Coordinates of C-alpha atoms and ligand atoms in Angstrom, one line a residue:
M1 CA 1.4 -86.9 -189.5
E2 CA 4.5 -88.6 -190.6
N3 CA 4.4 -91.7 -188.4
D4 CA 1.0 -93.7 -188.4
E5 CA 2.4 -96.1 -186.0
R6 CA 2.3 -93.7 -183.4
P7 CA -0.6 -94.1 -180.8
K8 CA -3.4 -91.7 -181.0
S9 CA -4.0 -89.9 -178.0
F10 CA -6.9 -87.4 -177.1
I11 CA -4.0 -84.7 -177.1
R12 CA -3.2 -85.6 -180.5
N13 CA -6.9 -85.5 -181.5
L14 CA -7.3 -82.0 -180.0
I15 CA -4.5 -80.8 -181.8
D16 CA -5.5 -82.3 -185.0
E17 CA -8.9 -80.4 -184.7
D18 CA -7.3 -77.1 -183.9
L19 CA -5.0 -77.5 -186.8
A20 CA -7.7 -78.6 -189.2
E21 CA -9.7 -75.3 -188.0
K22 CA -6.6 -73.6 -188.7
R23 CA -6.4 -72.1 -185.0
Y24 CA -3.0 -71.9 -184.8
P25 CA -0.2 -71.4 -187.6
A26 CA 2.1 -74.1 -185.8
V27 CA 2.4 -76.5 -182.8
L28 CA 4.2 -74.7 -180.0
T29 CA 4.5 -76.7 -176.6
R30 CA 6.8 -76.2 -173.4
F31 CA 8.2 -78.1 -170.6
P32 CA 8.0 -75.5 -167.6
P33 CA 9.5 -77.1 -164.5
E34 CA 9.9 -75.2 -161.2
P35 CA 13.6 -75.3 -160.1
N36 CA 13.1 -76.4 -156.8
G37 CA 14.1 -80.1 -157.0
Y38 CA 15.6 -82.6 -159.2
L39 CA 13.5 -84.1 -162.3
H40 CA 11.9 -87.6 -161.9
I41 CA 10.3 -90.3 -164.0
G42 CA 6.9 -88.3 -163.7
H43 CA 8.5 -85.2 -165.3
A44 CA 10.0 -87.4 -168.0
K45 CA 6.5 -88.4 -169.0
S46 CA 5.8 -84.8 -169.3
I47 CA 9.1 -83.9 -171.4
C48 CA 8.5 -87.0 -173.7
L49 CA 5.1 -85.9 -174.4
N50 CA 5.8 -82.0 -174.9
F51 CA 9.0 -82.7 -176.8
T52 CA 7.5 -85.4 -178.9
L53 CA 4.2 -83.7 -179.9
A54 CA 6.2 -80.7 -181.3
R55 CA 8.6 -83.0 -183.1
D56 CA 5.6 -84.9 -184.6
Y57 CA 3.7 -82.0 -185.7
G58 CA 6.7 -80.3 -187.0
G59 CA 6.6 -77.4 -184.3
R60 CA 8.8 -76.6 -181.4
C61 CA 9.0 -77.2 -177.8
N62 CA 10.4 -74.4 -175.3
M63 CA 12.4 -75.2 -172.2
R64 CA 11.0 -72.7 -169.6
F65 CA 11.8 -72.6 -166.0
D66 CA 8.9 -71.3 -163.6
D67 CA 10.8 -69.5 -161.4
T68 CA 8.5 -67.5 -159.5
N69 CA 9.1 -68.6 -156.0
P70 CA 12.8 -67.4 -155.2
V71 CA 12.5 -69.0 -151.8
R72 CA 12.4 -72.7 -152.8
E73 CA 14.3 -72.3 -156.0
D74 CA 18.1 -72.7 -156.7
V75 CA 20.7 -72.5 -159.6
E76 CA 21.5 -76.3 -158.6
Y77 CA 18.3 -77.4 -159.8
V78 CA 18.3 -75.3 -163.0
D79 CA 21.7 -77.1 -163.8
S80 CA 20.4 -80.5 -163.1
I81 CA 17.1 -80.2 -164.8
L82 CA 19.0 -78.9 -168.4
E83 CA 21.2 -81.8 -167.8
D84 CA 18.6 -84.0 -167.3
V85 CA 16.3 -83.1 -170.1
R86 CA 19.4 -83.3 -172.6
W87 CA 20.3 -86.6 -171.2
L88 CA 16.7 -87.6 -172.0
G89 CA 17.6 -87.1 -175.7
F90 CA 15.6 -83.6 -176.2
D91 CA 16.8 -80.1 -177.5
W92 CA 15.1 -76.9 -177.0
G93 CA 17.8 -75.3 -179.4
E94 CA 17.7 -71.5 -178.8
H95 CA 14.6 -71.5 -176.7
L96 CA 15.6 -71.7 -173.2
H97 CA 13.5 -69.2 -171.3
Y98 CA 12.7 -68.3 -167.6
A99 CA 9.3 -66.8 -166.4
S100 CA 11.8 -64.2 -164.6
D101 CA 12.6 -62.9 -167.8
Y102 CA 9.1 -61.8 -168.1
F103 CA 8.9 -60.0 -164.6
D104 CA 8.9 -56.4 -166.2
R105 CA 6.1 -57.4 -168.8
L106 CA 4.3 -59.4 -166.1
Y107 CA 4.3 -56.2 -164.1
E108 CA 2.9 -54.2 -166.9
C109 CA 0.1 -56.6 -167.4
A110 CA -0.8 -56.1 -163.7
L111 CA -0.9 -52.3 -164.1
A112 CA -3.2 -53.1 -167.0
L113 CA -5.4 -55.2 -165.1
I114 CA -5.7 -52.7 -162.2
K115 CA -6.5 -49.9 -164.6
S116 CA -9.4 -51.8 -166.4
G117 CA -10.8 -52.5 -162.7
H118 CA -9.8 -56.3 -162.9
A119 CA -7.2 -56.2 -160.1
Y120 CA -6.9 -54.7 -156.6
V121 CA -4.4 -54.3 -153.7
C122 CA -5.9 -56.0 -150.8
D123 CA -5.0 -55.8 -147.0
L124 CA -6.5 -58.9 -145.7
S125 CA -4.1 -60.9 -143.7
P126 CA -3.8 -64.7 -144.8
E127 CA -6.0 -65.9 -142.0
E128 CA -8.4 -63.3 -143.2
V129 CA -8.3 -64.4 -146.7
R130 CA -8.9 -68.0 -145.7
E131 CA -12.1 -67.0 -143.7
Y132 CA -13.3 -64.8 -146.5
R133 CA -12.8 -67.3 -149.2
G134 CA -15.8 -69.6 -148.2
T135 CA -15.9 -73.2 -148.9
L136 CA -17.1 -75.6 -151.7
T137 CA -20.6 -75.3 -150.2
E138 CA -20.7 -71.7 -149.2
P139 CA -19.8 -68.5 -151.3
G140 CA -17.1 -66.3 -150.0
R141 CA -17.3 -62.7 -149.0
E142 CA -15.9 -59.6 -150.7
S143 CA -12.8 -58.1 -149.2
P144 CA -13.6 -54.8 -147.6
W145 CA -10.7 -53.5 -150.2
R146 CA -12.3 -54.6 -153.3
N147 CA -13.7 -51.2 -154.3
R148 CA -10.8 -49.4 -154.0
G149 CA -10.2 -46.8 -156.9
V150 CA -7.9 -47.5 -160.0
D151 CA -5.5 -44.6 -158.6
E152 CA -5.1 -45.8 -155.0
N153 CA -4.7 -49.4 -156.3
L154 CA -2.0 -48.1 -158.7
D155 CA -0.3 -46.1 -156.0
L156 CA -0.4 -48.9 -153.5
F157 CA 0.9 -51.5 -155.9
A158 CA 3.8 -49.1 -156.9
R159 CA 4.6 -48.9 -153.2
M160 CA 4.3 -52.6 -152.7
K161 CA 7.0 -52.8 -155.7
N162 CA 9.1 -50.3 -153.9
G163 CA 9.5 -52.3 -150.8
E164 CA 7.3 -49.9 -148.6
F165 CA 5.1 -52.8 -147.0
A166 CA 6.1 -56.0 -145.0
E167 CA 5.7 -59.4 -146.4
G168 CA 1.9 -60.5 -146.1
A169 CA 0.8 -57.0 -145.3
K170 CA -0.6 -56.4 -148.9
F171 CA -1.1 -58.4 -152.1
L172 CA -2.7 -57.9 -155.5
R173 CA -5.4 -59.8 -156.4
A174 CA -7.9 -60.3 -159.4
R175 CA -11.5 -59.1 -159.1
I176 CA -13.4 -61.9 -160.4
D177 CA -16.3 -63.6 -158.2
M178 CA -16.2 -64.4 -154.6
A179 CA -19.3 -66.5 -155.1
S180 CA -18.2 -68.5 -158.0
P181 CA -18.3 -72.2 -157.5
N182 CA -14.8 -72.5 -158.7
L183 CA -12.6 -71.6 -155.7
N184 CA -9.7 -70.5 -158.0
M185 CA -12.0 -67.6 -159.4
R186 CA -12.7 -66.3 -155.9
D187 CA -10.4 -63.2 -156.4
P188 CA -7.1 -65.3 -156.6
A189 CA -3.8 -63.7 -155.8
L190 CA -1.7 -62.3 -158.7
Y191 CA 1.3 -60.8 -156.7
R192 CA 2.5 -61.3 -153.4
I193 CA 5.3 -59.4 -151.4
K194 CA 8.5 -61.6 -150.9
R195 CA 11.8 -60.3 -149.6
A196 CA 13.9 -63.0 -151.1
P197 CA 16.8 -62.7 -153.5
H198 CA 16.1 -64.2 -156.8
H199 CA 18.6 -66.7 -158.5
R200 CA 18.3 -64.7 -161.6
T201 CA 16.8 -61.4 -160.9
G202 CA 18.7 -60.8 -157.4
D203 CA 17.4 -58.1 -155.4
K204 CA 15.3 -56.2 -158.1
W205 CA 12.0 -57.4 -157.0
V206 CA 10.2 -57.6 -153.9
V207 CA 6.8 -58.6 -155.4
Y208 CA 6.7 -61.9 -157.1
P209 CA 3.8 -63.0 -159.6
M210 CA 1.7 -66.0 -158.6
Y211 CA 2.1 -69.3 -160.7
D212 CA -1.4 -69.1 -162.3
Y213 CA -0.9 -65.6 -163.4
T214 CA 2.6 -66.2 -164.7
H215 CA 2.0 -69.3 -166.5
C216 CA -0.7 -68.2 -169.0
I217 CA 1.1 -64.9 -169.9
S218 CA 4.5 -66.6 -170.3
D219 CA 2.8 -69.2 -172.7
A220 CA 1.2 -66.3 -174.7
I221 CA 4.4 -64.2 -174.7
E222 CA 6.1 -67.3 -176.3
G223 CA 3.4 -68.2 -178.8
V224 CA 2.8 -71.4 -177.3
S225 CA -0.3 -73.1 -178.9
H226 CA -1.1 -76.1 -176.7
S227 CA -0.1 -75.7 -173.1
V228 CA 0.1 -79.4 -171.8
C229 CA -0.2 -79.9 -168.0
T230 CA -1.5 -82.3 -165.3
L231 CA -4.8 -82.9 -164.2
E232 CA -4.8 -80.8 -161.0
F233 CA -4.7 -77.7 -163.1
E234 CA -8.1 -78.5 -164.7
D235 CA -9.9 -76.3 -162.1
H236 CA -7.4 -73.5 -162.9
R237 CA -8.1 -73.2 -166.6
P238 CA -10.8 -70.9 -166.2
L239 CA -8.3 -68.5 -164.5
Y240 CA -5.7 -69.1 -167.3
D241 CA -8.3 -68.1 -169.6
W242 CA -9.6 -65.1 -167.6
V243 CA -6.1 -63.6 -167.5
L244 CA -5.5 -63.4 -171.3
E245 CA -9.1 -62.5 -171.7
K246 CA -8.9 -59.4 -169.6
L247 CA -5.6 -58.4 -170.9
D248 CA -7.4 -58.7 -174.3
W249 CA -4.4 -60.8 -175.4
P250 CA -4.4 -61.0 -179.3
R251 CA -5.4 -64.2 -181.0
P252 CA -4.5 -67.0 -181.1
R253 CA -4.2 -67.6 -177.4
P254 CA -2.5 -70.6 -175.8
R255 CA -5.1 -73.6 -175.1
Q256 CA -4.4 -75.6 -172.0
I257 CA -4.9 -79.3 -172.1
E258 CA -4.8 -81.6 -168.9
F259 CA -3.6 -85.1 -168.7
A260 CA -3.3 -87.6 -165.8
R261 CA 0.2 -87.3 -163.9
L262 CA 2.2 -90.5 -163.8
N263 CA 1.8 -92.3 -160.6
L264 CA 4.4 -95.2 -160.3
E265 CA 4.0 -98.1 -157.7
H266 CA 6.6 -98.4 -154.9
T267 CA 8.0 -95.0 -155.4
L268 CA 7.5 -91.5 -154.7
M269 CA 6.9 -88.5 -157.3
S270 CA 6.4 -85.6 -154.4
K271 CA 9.3 -83.4 -154.8
R272 CA 8.7 -82.3 -151.3
K273 CA 9.0 -86.0 -150.0
L274 CA 12.1 -86.7 -152.3
L275 CA 13.6 -83.7 -150.8
Q276 CA 12.9 -85.1 -147.4
L277 CA 14.6 -88.2 -148.1
V278 CA 17.6 -86.7 -149.4
R279 CA 17.6 -84.0 -146.4
E280 CA 17.3 -86.7 -143.8
R281 CA 19.8 -89.0 -145.5
R282 CA 17.8 -91.8 -145.7
V283 CA 19.2 -91.9 -149.2
S284 CA 22.7 -90.8 -150.6
G285 CA 21.5 -87.9 -152.4
W286 CA 19.4 -86.9 -155.4
D287 CA 21.0 -89.6 -157.6
D288 CA 20.8 -92.4 -155.1
P289 CA 19.8 -95.1 -157.5
R290 CA 16.9 -96.2 -155.4
L291 CA 15.2 -92.7 -156.2
P292 CA 12.9 -92.2 -159.2
T293 CA 14.9 -89.3 -160.2
L294 CA 16.3 -89.1 -163.5
A295 CA 19.7 -88.3 -162.1
A296 CA 19.3 -91.6 -160.0
L297 CA 18.2 -93.8 -162.9
R298 CA 21.1 -92.6 -164.8
R299 CA 23.3 -93.4 -162.0
R300 CA 21.8 -96.8 -161.8
G301 CA 22.5 -97.5 -165.3
V302 CA 19.1 -97.2 -166.9
T303 CA 19.5 -95.7 -170.6
P304 CA 17.3 -92.6 -171.9
E305 CA 16.1 -94.8 -174.4
A306 CA 14.5 -97.0 -171.9
V307 CA 13.0 -94.1 -170.2
R308 CA 11.5 -92.8 -173.6
L309 CA 10.2 -96.5 -174.3
F310 CA 8.5 -96.5 -170.9
C311 CA 6.8 -93.2 -171.5
E312 CA 5.8 -94.2 -175.0
R313 CA 4.4 -97.6 -173.6
I314 CA 2.1 -95.9 -170.7
G315 CA 0.6 -93.3 -173.0
V316 CA -1.4 -90.5 -171.8
A317 CA -4.7 -90.5 -170.5
K318 CA -7.4 -88.1 -168.9
K319 CA -8.1 -90.1 -165.8
D320 CA -5.6 -90.4 -162.7
S321 CA -4.3 -94.0 -162.5
W322 CA -1.2 -96.0 -160.8
I323 CA 1.3 -97.7 -163.1
E324 CA 3.0 -100.8 -161.9
L325 CA 6.6 -100.6 -161.6
E326 CA 7.1 -103.6 -163.7
W327 CA 6.2 -101.2 -166.7
L328 CA 9.5 -99.5 -166.2
E329 CA 11.5 -102.5 -165.4
R330 CA 10.4 -104.3 -168.7
A331 CA 11.1 -101.3 -170.7
V332 CA 14.5 -101.2 -169.2
R333 CA 15.0 -105.1 -170.1
D334 CA 13.6 -104.7 -173.5
D335 CA 16.0 -101.9 -174.2
L336 CA 19.0 -103.7 -172.7
N337 CA 18.4 -107.3 -174.0
P338 CA 19.5 -106.8 -177.5
R339 CA 22.6 -104.7 -176.6
V340 CA 24.5 -106.0 -173.8
K341 CA 27.0 -108.5 -173.5
R342 CA 26.5 -111.7 -171.1
V343 CA 29.2 -112.6 -168.5
M344 CA 29.3 -114.4 -165.4
A345 CA 29.7 -112.8 -161.8
V346 CA 29.1 -114.3 -158.5
V347 CA 27.7 -111.9 -155.8
D348 CA 27.9 -114.0 -152.7
P349 CA 30.6 -116.7 -153.2
L350 CA 31.0 -120.0 -151.8
K351 CA 34.2 -121.7 -152.7
V352 CA 34.2 -124.9 -154.5
V353 CA 37.5 -127.2 -154.6
L354 CA 37.5 -129.4 -157.6
E355 CA 39.7 -132.3 -156.1
N356 CA 40.7 -133.6 -159.4
L357 CA 42.1 -130.8 -160.9
N358 CA 45.6 -129.6 -159.9
T359 CA 46.5 -126.2 -158.8
E360 CA 48.8 -125.2 -161.4
E361 CA 46.5 -125.6 -164.6
A362 CA 43.4 -124.0 -165.9
L363 CA 41.1 -125.3 -168.6
V364 CA 39.9 -122.7 -170.7
F365 CA 36.6 -122.5 -172.2
Q366 CA 35.4 -120.4 -175.1
A367 CA 31.9 -118.5 -174.3
P368 CA 30.0 -116.2 -176.8
Y369 CA 29.2 -112.9 -175.4
F370 CA 25.8 -113.1 -176.8
P371 CA 24.5 -116.9 -176.7
D372 CA 21.4 -116.1 -178.7
E373 CA 23.8 -115.1 -181.7
P374 CA 26.9 -116.4 -181.1
G375 CA 28.7 -114.7 -184.0
R376 CA 27.2 -111.1 -182.9
M377 CA 29.4 -109.9 -179.9
G378 CA 32.5 -112.3 -180.1
H379 CA 33.8 -114.7 -177.7
R380 CA 36.1 -114.5 -174.5
D381 CA 37.9 -117.3 -172.8
V382 CA 36.7 -118.4 -169.4
P383 CA 39.3 -120.2 -167.2
L384 CA 38.4 -123.1 -164.9
T385 CA 40.8 -123.7 -162.1
R386 CA 41.0 -126.3 -158.9
E387 CA 39.0 -123.5 -156.9
I388 CA 36.0 -121.7 -158.0
Y389 CA 33.3 -119.8 -156.4
I390 CA 29.4 -120.4 -157.0
E391 CA 26.5 -118.5 -155.9
R392 CA 25.9 -119.5 -152.3
D393 CA 22.1 -119.9 -152.7
D394 CA 23.0 -122.1 -155.6
F395 CA 23.8 -124.8 -152.9
M396 CA 21.9 -126.3 -149.9
L397 CA 22.8 -128.4 -147.4
S398 CA 19.6 -130.1 -146.9
P399 CA 17.9 -129.4 -150.1
S400 CA 14.1 -128.8 -149.8
K401 CA 11.5 -130.4 -152.3
D402 CA 11.8 -127.7 -154.5
F403 CA 15.5 -127.0 -154.6
F404 CA 16.8 -128.6 -157.7
R405 CA 20.5 -127.2 -157.9
L406 CA 23.6 -128.3 -156.0
A407 CA 23.5 -130.4 -152.7
P408 CA 25.7 -133.1 -151.4
G409 CA 26.0 -135.9 -153.6
R410 CA 24.1 -133.9 -156.6
Q411 CA 25.6 -133.0 -159.7
A412 CA 25.5 -129.5 -161.6
R413 CA 26.4 -128.1 -164.8
L414 CA 28.7 -125.1 -164.8
R415 CA 27.6 -122.7 -167.4
W416 CA 30.0 -123.1 -170.4
G417 CA 32.4 -125.3 -168.6
G418 CA 31.5 -129.0 -167.9
F419 CA 29.8 -130.7 -164.8
I420 CA 30.8 -131.2 -160.9
R421 CA 29.3 -133.6 -158.4
C422 CA 29.4 -132.3 -154.9
R423 CA 31.0 -134.6 -152.6
E424 CA 31.1 -133.0 -149.2
A425 CA 30.4 -129.5 -147.8
A426 CA 32.6 -128.2 -144.8
V427 CA 30.6 -126.3 -142.1
D428 CA 31.8 -124.1 -139.6
S429 CA 30.8 -123.9 -135.9
E430 CA 27.6 -121.9 -136.5
G431 CA 26.4 -124.4 -139.2
R432 CA 27.2 -122.2 -142.1
V433 CA 28.7 -123.8 -145.2
V434 CA 32.0 -122.4 -145.9
E435 CA 33.5 -124.6 -148.5
L436 CA 32.4 -127.4 -150.9
R437 CA 34.6 -130.2 -152.2
A438 CA 33.6 -131.7 -155.9
V439 CA 34.7 -133.6 -158.7
F440 CA 34.9 -132.2 -162.3
Q441 CA 34.5 -133.8 -165.4
P442 CA 33.7 -132.1 -168.9
E443 CA 30.9 -134.7 -169.6
P444 CA 27.7 -135.3 -167.6
F445 CA 28.0 -137.8 -164.6
E446 CA 26.0 -140.8 -165.0
Q447 CA 22.6 -140.1 -163.6
E448 CA 21.7 -141.9 -160.4
P449 CA 18.3 -143.6 -160.0
G450 CA 15.8 -140.8 -159.6
E451 CA 18.3 -138.1 -160.2
R452 CA 17.1 -135.0 -162.2
R453 CA 18.9 -133.4 -165.1
P454 CA 21.7 -131.2 -163.6
A455 CA 21.0 -127.7 -163.0
V456 CA 23.0 -125.1 -164.8
I457 CA 24.6 -122.7 -162.3
H458 CA 27.2 -119.8 -162.8
W459 CA 30.6 -119.5 -161.3
V460 CA 34.0 -118.0 -161.7
S461 CA 37.7 -119.1 -161.3
A462 CA 38.9 -118.3 -157.6
N463 CA 42.1 -117.0 -158.4
K464 CA 41.6 -115.9 -162.0
S465 CA 38.6 -113.5 -161.3
V466 CA 38.2 -109.9 -160.1
P467 CA 36.9 -108.6 -156.9
A468 CA 34.0 -105.9 -157.2
E469 CA 31.4 -104.3 -155.1
V470 CA 28.0 -105.3 -156.4
R471 CA 24.7 -103.0 -155.3
L472 CA 21.6 -104.9 -155.4
Y473 CA 18.5 -102.4 -155.5
D474 CA 15.0 -103.0 -154.6
R475 CA 12.1 -101.0 -154.6
L476 CA 12.1 -98.0 -152.4
L477 CA 8.7 -98.5 -150.7
K478 CA 7.4 -101.6 -149.3
A479 CA 3.6 -101.0 -150.4
P480 CA 2.8 -100.1 -153.9
R481 CA 0.8 -97.1 -153.0
P482 CA 2.3 -95.1 -150.1
A483 CA -0.2 -94.0 -147.6
G484 CA 1.9 -91.1 -146.6
D485 CA 4.2 -92.0 -143.7
L486 CA 7.4 -92.4 -145.0
E487 CA 9.1 -93.9 -141.9
S488 CA 7.2 -96.8 -141.7
E489 CA 6.8 -97.3 -145.5
L490 CA 10.5 -97.4 -146.6
N491 CA 11.8 -100.9 -147.6
P492 CA 14.7 -101.5 -145.3
D493 CA 16.0 -104.0 -148.0
S494 CA 16.0 -101.4 -150.8
L495 CA 19.9 -101.8 -151.0
V496 CA 21.9 -104.7 -150.5
V497 CA 25.8 -104.1 -150.9
R498 CA 27.8 -107.3 -151.7
S499 CA 31.3 -106.1 -151.1
G500 CA 33.0 -109.4 -151.8
A501 CA 31.6 -110.1 -155.4
R502 CA 33.8 -111.7 -158.0
L503 CA 33.6 -111.2 -161.5
E504 CA 34.8 -113.2 -164.5
K505 CA 38.2 -112.5 -165.6
S506 CA 37.3 -110.7 -168.9
L507 CA 35.7 -108.0 -166.8
A508 CA 39.2 -106.8 -165.6
S509 CA 39.2 -104.5 -168.7
A510 CA 35.4 -103.2 -168.3
E511 CA 35.2 -99.7 -168.8
P512 CA 33.3 -97.5 -166.5
G513 CA 29.8 -96.7 -167.8
E514 CA 29.5 -100.3 -169.4
R515 CA 26.5 -102.3 -169.2
Y516 CA 26.5 -106.2 -168.9
Q517 CA 24.1 -108.8 -168.2
F518 CA 25.3 -111.0 -165.3
E519 CA 24.0 -114.3 -166.2
R520 CA 21.1 -115.4 -164.2
L521 CA 21.4 -112.2 -161.9
G522 CA 20.5 -109.2 -164.1
Y523 CA 21.7 -106.3 -166.0
F524 CA 24.5 -104.2 -164.3
Y525 CA 26.3 -101.0 -164.8
L526 CA 29.9 -100.1 -163.9
E527 CA 29.2 -97.0 -162.2
P528 CA 31.5 -94.2 -163.7
G529 CA 34.0 -92.7 -161.2
S530 CA 34.4 -96.1 -159.4
P531 CA 37.9 -96.8 -158.8
P532 CA 39.7 -99.3 -161.2
D533 CA 40.8 -101.5 -158.3
A534 CA 37.6 -101.5 -156.7
P535 CA 34.8 -101.4 -159.5
V536 CA 31.2 -100.7 -158.2
Y537 CA 28.5 -102.4 -160.2
N538 CA 24.8 -101.3 -159.6
R539 CA 22.2 -103.7 -160.5
I540 CA 20.0 -101.9 -163.0
V541 CA 17.4 -104.6 -163.1
T542 CA 16.8 -108.1 -162.3
L543 CA 16.3 -110.6 -165.3
K544 CA 12.5 -111.4 -164.2
D545 CA 9.9 -109.8 -162.8
G546 CA 10.4 -111.3 -159.2
W547 CA 7.2 -109.7 -157.8
A548 CA 5.0 -110.0 -160.7
R549 CA 1.5 -110.7 -160.2
T550 CA 0.6 -113.0 -163.0
A551 CA -2.8 -111.4 -163.8
K552 CA -1.8 -107.7 -163.3
A553 CA 1.6 -107.9 -165.2
A554 CA -0.2 -108.7 -168.6
R555 CA -2.6 -105.8 -168.1
T556 CA -2.9 -102.7 -170.4
P557 CA -1.8 -99.7 -168.9
P558 CA -4.5 -96.9 -169.0
G559 CA -4.0 -94.5 -171.8
N560 CA -3.0 -96.8 -174.4
A561 CA -6.1 -98.5 -175.5
G562 CA -4.4 -100.6 -178.0
G563 CA -2.0 -102.0 -175.4
P564 CA 2.0 -101.9 -175.5
R565 CA 3.2 -102.4 -178.8
G566 CA 6.4 -104.7 -179.0
E567 CA 5.8 -105.7 -175.5
K568 CA 7.3 -109.1 -174.5
R569 CA 5.1 -110.6 -171.9
A570 CA 7.9 -112.5 -170.3
G571 CA 8.2 -113.3 -166.8
T572 CA 4.7 -113.0 -165.4
G573 CA 5.4 -116.4 -163.2
R574 CA 6.0 -115.8 -159.6
K575 CA 9.5 -116.5 -158.4
P576 CA 10.6 -116.5 -154.7
P577 CA 12.8 -113.5 -154.1
G578 CA 16.5 -114.3 -153.7
Q579 CA 16.4 -117.5 -156.1
P580 CA 17.8 -116.4 -159.3
E581 CA 16.8 -118.4 -162.3
P582 CA 18.5 -118.5 -165.7
E583 CA 17.0 -116.3 -168.3
K584 CA 16.1 -119.3 -170.6
P585 CA 15.1 -122.8 -170.0
E586 CA 18.1 -124.7 -168.6
K587 CA 19.7 -127.1 -171.3
Ligands
ATP619 P1 5.3 -80.0 -157.2 O1 5.6 -81.3 -156.7 O2 6.4 -79.1 -156.6 O3 4.1 -79.3 -157.4 P2 5.8 -80.7 -159.9 O4 6.1 -82.1 -159.7 O5 4.5 -80.3 -160.3 O6 6.1 -79.9 -158.5 P3 6.9 -78.7 -161.6 O7 8.3 -78.5 -161.8 O8 6.0 -77.9 -161.5 O9 6.9 -79.7 -160.7 O10 6.5 -80.0 -162.9 C1 7.1 -79.4 -164.5 C2 6.2 -80.0 -165.3 O11 5.9 -81.7 -165.2 C3 4.7 -79.8 -165.1 O12 4.1 -79.6 -166.3 C4 4.0 -80.7 -164.5 O13 2.6 -80.8 -164.8 C5 4.7 -82.0 -165.1 N1 4.8 -83.1 -163.9 C6 5.0 -83.1 -162.7 N2 4.8 -84.3 -162.1 C7 4.4 -85.1 -163.1 C8 3.9 -86.5 -163.2 N3 4.0 -87.1 -162.1 N4 3.4 -87.1 -164.1 C9 3.5 -86.2 -165.2 N5 3.8 -84.6 -165.5 C10 4.3 -84.3 -164.4
MG620 MG1 3.9 -78.0 -160.2

């Protein structure tokens, strides 16, 4: 392999063995979504895995829609899935396929299985099928229709296809073993009657092949070498192999390999539940930035590079596990950190009048866009005027013991802009602070006895700043691992809209789609399509793990025995929510 830095995984070991034994001429994988919902970050794991395996082994990855259930599927989903895979940065070239392209071939295969005595038409009702199936501890019973002759089966199957029977009246099933300890092998269904138009084949078919039967044959038709899927299919593998064996499919046949699906804490991966959130309007749509869908991550401002970095860091394992949301957040930060400008914005403004400045003039400070390397992204002018805004929670009227920022009588340092000392606070009838009065000077005020070094706070000029709406996102679910009851598990604070936010003047010329770090607040994305006079900024991620649990945050994720590479273990300390901290120690 070209890149020896790449983490070894059990899948790569199996492929290496197969290639050493010359079982396959080349590595061919596929990504096989069912077009019944939008892709989420779990799918991204599978996409990255399949496409990078193909790339690293000089092979190919096919894009294939597993579209065998017309009732749940839709072109809207096909289009969104293709867009998302492309956005993630992968290219299937000419190889966009649909299981429905193989319906004729699949039908012929079914005829072959009937002729060889490996499939039969069964008249049991769905309830009877359940009764006959048996349990994990008891064998099933054979269907009374199991020993129909080949000619009768051929005739009935043709009539099923011609629409002579009602849905559920008959189905085609494999003739395997009703006593098998593996329930999937107890004469599983191969074809069922469904009177639903298909998004590609229209009304041509009223019988549709089952997933298990379709998948192995589709893989085999395309010449897939390694059919990588999630663990729940492990017990289906004997059926996968059985179908190709009974069809006497030429070798080499595809090999199914299972890996652990991604479970990400504080969110949901089930398409059914995501669909429910969308339908019940608990979120604004499939791309609501609180969701784990790729469309949502994109709209929130997460880059495809960050998603790929996350997938690479979590690796692949053979055992199911949960990944902490911090892994995703850290990948997002590590991706954005070196590439975005630092600017100032105040999301919850509190006005401060600098009494010793006059109204006409503005002092102008030069501030580097990338303070770590001031030469790298240039500078901008930051005007200071008599009235400025600071963040409401950078001030406390009666400061608690652990609050070191602005308070009556205290001084603070304005980022890039000198010092203020607060003289007094105006309070309204409800006790809410409405305005501060302070004095300004370029140099620090003399420290009073017992006074700490002034804290650094961010700010903007009141009349030389631009208004914006800022959307602050938090985790979708309160508990890390949902128990199942959506209603009670949704985090009511997952979205906080700050419609009165103010941005520093330089952002008047920001372009939709641009990302910035708002100092002390996080990384933000100017949402494409938001109106120029009322820009909407989404918070992509905060600057630190607000919820980090010290010990857990530094833990190695499963499936990546060597631990994350290039990972910064910053921000493992706990910080009370709502109290932004500067990214670096205050100077
Ligand atoms: P459903 O929830 O309807 O069962 P699904 O999430 O399995 O659907 P598919 O469209 O069948 O969705 O998935 C396409 C591919 O993505 C499959 O190979 C599947 O194994 C993989 N995949 C789905 N969810 C995850 C996940 N959470 N982690 C890793 N891979 C996943
Ligand atoms: Mg599935």
